[in-house]
Coordinates of C-alpha atoms in Angstrom, one line a residue:
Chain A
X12 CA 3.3 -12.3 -5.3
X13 CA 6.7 -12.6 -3.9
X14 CA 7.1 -8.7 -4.4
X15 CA 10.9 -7.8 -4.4
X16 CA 13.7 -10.4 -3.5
X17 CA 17.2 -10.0 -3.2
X18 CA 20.0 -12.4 -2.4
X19 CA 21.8 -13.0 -0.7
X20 CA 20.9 -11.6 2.5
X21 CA 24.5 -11.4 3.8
X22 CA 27.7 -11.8 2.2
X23 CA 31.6 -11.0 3.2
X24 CA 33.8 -10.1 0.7
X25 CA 37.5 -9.4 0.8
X26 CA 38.8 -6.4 -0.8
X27 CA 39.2 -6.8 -5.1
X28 CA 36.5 -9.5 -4.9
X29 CA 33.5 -9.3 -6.9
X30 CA 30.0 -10.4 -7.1
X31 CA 26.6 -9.7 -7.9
X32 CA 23.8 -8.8 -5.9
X33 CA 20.8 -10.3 -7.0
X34 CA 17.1 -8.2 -7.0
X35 CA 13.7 -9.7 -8.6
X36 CA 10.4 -8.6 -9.0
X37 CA 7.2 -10.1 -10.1
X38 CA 4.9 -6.9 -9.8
X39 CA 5.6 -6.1 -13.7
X40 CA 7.6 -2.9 -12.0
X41 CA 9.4 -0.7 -15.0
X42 CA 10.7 1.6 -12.7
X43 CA 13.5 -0.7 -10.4
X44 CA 16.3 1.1 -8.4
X45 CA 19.2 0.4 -5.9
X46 CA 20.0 2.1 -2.6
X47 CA 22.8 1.6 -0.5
X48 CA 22.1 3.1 3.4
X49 CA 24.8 3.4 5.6
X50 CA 24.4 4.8 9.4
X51 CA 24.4 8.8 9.5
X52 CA 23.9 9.2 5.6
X53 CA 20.4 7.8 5.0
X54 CA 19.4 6.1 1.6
X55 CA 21.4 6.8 -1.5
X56 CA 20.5 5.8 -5.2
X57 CA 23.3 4.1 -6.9
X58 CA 21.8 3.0 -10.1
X59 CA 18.4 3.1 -11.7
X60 CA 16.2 1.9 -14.8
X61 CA 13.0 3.0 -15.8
X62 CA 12.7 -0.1 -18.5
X63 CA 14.4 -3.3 -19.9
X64 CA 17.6 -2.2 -21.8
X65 CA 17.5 1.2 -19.7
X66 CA 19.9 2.4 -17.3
X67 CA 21.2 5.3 -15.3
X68 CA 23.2 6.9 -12.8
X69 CA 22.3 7.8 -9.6
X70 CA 24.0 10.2 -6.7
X71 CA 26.8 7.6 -6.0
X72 CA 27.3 4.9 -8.9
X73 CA 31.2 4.8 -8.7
X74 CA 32.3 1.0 -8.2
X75 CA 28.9 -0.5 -9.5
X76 CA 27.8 -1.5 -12.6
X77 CA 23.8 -2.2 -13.6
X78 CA 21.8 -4.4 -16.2
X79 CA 18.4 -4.8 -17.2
X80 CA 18.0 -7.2 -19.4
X81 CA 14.2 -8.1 -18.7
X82 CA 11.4 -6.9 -16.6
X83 CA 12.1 -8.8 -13.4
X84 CA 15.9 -8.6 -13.1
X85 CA 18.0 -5.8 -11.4
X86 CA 21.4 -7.2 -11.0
X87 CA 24.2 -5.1 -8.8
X88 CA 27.9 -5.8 -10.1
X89 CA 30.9 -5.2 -7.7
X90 CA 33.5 -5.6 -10.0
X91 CA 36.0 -4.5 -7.3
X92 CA 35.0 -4.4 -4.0
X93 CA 36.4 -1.9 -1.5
X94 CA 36.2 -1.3 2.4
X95 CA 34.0 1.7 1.6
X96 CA 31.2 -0.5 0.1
X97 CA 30.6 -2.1 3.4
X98 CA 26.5 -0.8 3.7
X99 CA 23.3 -2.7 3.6
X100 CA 21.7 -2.7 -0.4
X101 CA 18.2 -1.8 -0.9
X102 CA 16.3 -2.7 -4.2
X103 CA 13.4 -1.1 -5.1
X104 CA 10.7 -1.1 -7.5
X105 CA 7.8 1.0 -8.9
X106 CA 5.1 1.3 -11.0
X107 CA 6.6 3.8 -12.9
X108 CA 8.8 6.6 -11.9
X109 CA 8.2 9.8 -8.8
X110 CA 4.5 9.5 -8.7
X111 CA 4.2 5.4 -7.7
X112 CA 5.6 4.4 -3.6
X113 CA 8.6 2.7 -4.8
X114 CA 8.5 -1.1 -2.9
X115 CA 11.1 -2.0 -1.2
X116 CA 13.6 -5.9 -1.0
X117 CA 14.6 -6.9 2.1
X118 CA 17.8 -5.7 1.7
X119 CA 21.8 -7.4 1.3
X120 CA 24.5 -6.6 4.3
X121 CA 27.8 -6.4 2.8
X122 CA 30.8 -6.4 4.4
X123 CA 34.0 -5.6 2.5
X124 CA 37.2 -6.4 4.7
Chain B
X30 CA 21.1 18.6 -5.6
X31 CA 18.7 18.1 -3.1
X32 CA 18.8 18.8 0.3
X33 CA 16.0 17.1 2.8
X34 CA 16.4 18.2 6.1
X35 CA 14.6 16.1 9.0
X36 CA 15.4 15.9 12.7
X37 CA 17.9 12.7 13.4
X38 CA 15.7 11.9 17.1
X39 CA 12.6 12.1 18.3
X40 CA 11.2 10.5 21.9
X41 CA 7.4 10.6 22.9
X42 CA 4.9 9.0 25.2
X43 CA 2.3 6.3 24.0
X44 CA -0.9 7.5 23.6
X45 CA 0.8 11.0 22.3
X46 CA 0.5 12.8 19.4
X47 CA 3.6 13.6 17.6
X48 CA 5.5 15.5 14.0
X49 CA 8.0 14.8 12.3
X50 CA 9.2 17.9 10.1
X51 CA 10.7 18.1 6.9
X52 CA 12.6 20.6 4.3
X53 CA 13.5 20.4 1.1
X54 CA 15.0 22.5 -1.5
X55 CA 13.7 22.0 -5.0
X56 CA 11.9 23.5 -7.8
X57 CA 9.7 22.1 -10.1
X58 CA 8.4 20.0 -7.4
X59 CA 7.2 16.4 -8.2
X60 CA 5.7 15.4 -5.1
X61 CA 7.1 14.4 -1.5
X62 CA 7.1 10.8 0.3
X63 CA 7.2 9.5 3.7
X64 CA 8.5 6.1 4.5
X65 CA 8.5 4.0 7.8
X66 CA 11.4 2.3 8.5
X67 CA 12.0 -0.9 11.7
X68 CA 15.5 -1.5 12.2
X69 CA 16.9 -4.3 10.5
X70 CA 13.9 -3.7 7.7
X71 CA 13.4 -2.1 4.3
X72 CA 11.3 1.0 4.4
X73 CA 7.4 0.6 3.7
X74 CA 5.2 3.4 1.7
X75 CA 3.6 5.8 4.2
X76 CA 2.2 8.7 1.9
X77 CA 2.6 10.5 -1.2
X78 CA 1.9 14.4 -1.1
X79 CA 1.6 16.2 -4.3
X80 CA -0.5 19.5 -3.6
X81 CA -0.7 21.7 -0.5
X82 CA -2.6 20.2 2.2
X83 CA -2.8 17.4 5.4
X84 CA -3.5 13.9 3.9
X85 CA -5.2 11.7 6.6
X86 CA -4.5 8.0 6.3
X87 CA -5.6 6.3 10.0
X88 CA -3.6 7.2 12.5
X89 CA -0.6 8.9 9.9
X90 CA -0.9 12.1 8.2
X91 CA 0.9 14.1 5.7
X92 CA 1.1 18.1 5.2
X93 CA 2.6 19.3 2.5
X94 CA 3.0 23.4 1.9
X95 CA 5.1 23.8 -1.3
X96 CA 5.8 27.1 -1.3
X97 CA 7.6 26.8 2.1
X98 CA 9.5 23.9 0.8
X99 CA 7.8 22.0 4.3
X100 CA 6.3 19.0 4.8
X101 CA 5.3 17.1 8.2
X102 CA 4.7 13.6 9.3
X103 CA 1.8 13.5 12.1
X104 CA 1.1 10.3 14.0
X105 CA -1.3 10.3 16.7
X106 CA -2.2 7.4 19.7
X107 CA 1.3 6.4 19.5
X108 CA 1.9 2.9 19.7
X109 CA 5.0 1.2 20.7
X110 CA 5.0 -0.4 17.3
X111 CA 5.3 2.8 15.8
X112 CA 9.7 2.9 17.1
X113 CA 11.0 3.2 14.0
X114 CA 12.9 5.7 11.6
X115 CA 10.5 7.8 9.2
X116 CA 12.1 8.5 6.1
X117 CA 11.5 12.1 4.2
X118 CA 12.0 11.7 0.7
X119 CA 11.8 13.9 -2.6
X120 CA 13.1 14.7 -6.0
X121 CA 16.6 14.3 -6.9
X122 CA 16.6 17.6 -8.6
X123 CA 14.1 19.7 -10.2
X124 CA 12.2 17.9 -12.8
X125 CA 13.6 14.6 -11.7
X126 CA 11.6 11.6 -10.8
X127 CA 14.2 10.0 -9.1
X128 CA 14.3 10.2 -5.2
X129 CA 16.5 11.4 -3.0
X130 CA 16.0 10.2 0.9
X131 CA 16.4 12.3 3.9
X132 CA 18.5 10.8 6.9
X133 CA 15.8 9.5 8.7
X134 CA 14.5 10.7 11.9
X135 CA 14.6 8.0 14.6
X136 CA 11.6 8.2 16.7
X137 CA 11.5 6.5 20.0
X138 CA 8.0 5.5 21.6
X139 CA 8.0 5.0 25.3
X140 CA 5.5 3.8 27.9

């Protein structure tokens, strides 16, 4: 098992660019999330699903935009990016939801200038 | 909201014992994590705590008092492998399975 992957692993945008960041999974997770951590503020959930075709807000989803279109595949849009994205992404994935450790990707560092 | 509150720095000697204390503030309660952290890693699954009680996993354990809103992370024969942030994490809101993640506490082993 590969467990979680994201790419890329870092990428530098300029400010209005957009892009995807990528997340798999091949644990037949239902429950797949996205962090963003920045340095003082600790983890923060943008965007989460709990199955294919299912998606939801988190504490800070402004500027982002989510898909699930099967099992496997989180994508992260940027349709817009800004200096204050600048953080390192983490996606996650679970079981199911609260109750299952959530695994972890190895995380994208994004740069916005 | 939530609000997880956990100490931002910890030092202490190898071989020590240390804890790492957490509060939260939530009602219907769905369980509390802890998460180890490197620098320059993701966070890795330490424990899960859902009743009242110390969890022993190895060297890690895990207290959990729900009433007092209080949970701790106790690591003992600290190693230097064990630098790293620990991650306090719970509910989003009551009756929410969603997480939200404490600040970390950054806990420094020295020789």
């Amino acid at each position: 098992n590969a467990g979680v992957t994201q790419t890329p692993k870092f990428q530098v945008l300029k400010t209005g660019q957009s892009m995807t960041l990528q997340c798999a999974q091949d644990m037949n997770h239902e429950y797949m999330s996205w962090y963003r951590q920045d340095p003082g503020m600790g983890l923060r959930l943008i965007h989460y699903s709990v199955g294919a075709g299912i998606t939801d807000q988190g504490e800070v989803p402004n500027g982002y935009n989510v898909s699930r279109s099967t099992t496997e595949d989180f994508p992260l849009r940027l349709l817009s990016a800004a200096p204050s994205q600048t953080s390192v992404y983490f996606c996650a994935s679970s079981y199911s939801t609260g109750k299952h450790e959530q695994y972890f990707g190895p995380g994208t560092r994004l740069t916005v200038t | 909201g939530q609000n997880i509150d956990q100490p931002t720095e910890m030092t202490a000697t190898e071989g020590a014992i240390v804890q790492i204390n957490c509060t939260y503030q939530t009602s219907g309660f769905n369980g509390l994590f802890w998460y180890q952290q490197h620098a320059g890693e993701a966070p890795t699954f330490l424990s899960y705590n859902v009743l009242d009680g110390l969890e022993e996993k190895g060297r890690f354990s895990s207290f959990l008092s729900r009433s007092k809103g209080y949970s701790y992370l106790l690591l003992k024969e600290l190693q230097m492998k064990d630098s790293a942030s620990y991650l306090c994490a719970a509910p989003l809101r009551a009756g929410s399975y969603q997480l939200t993640f404490g600040k970390g506490t950054k806990l420094s082993v020295i020789p």
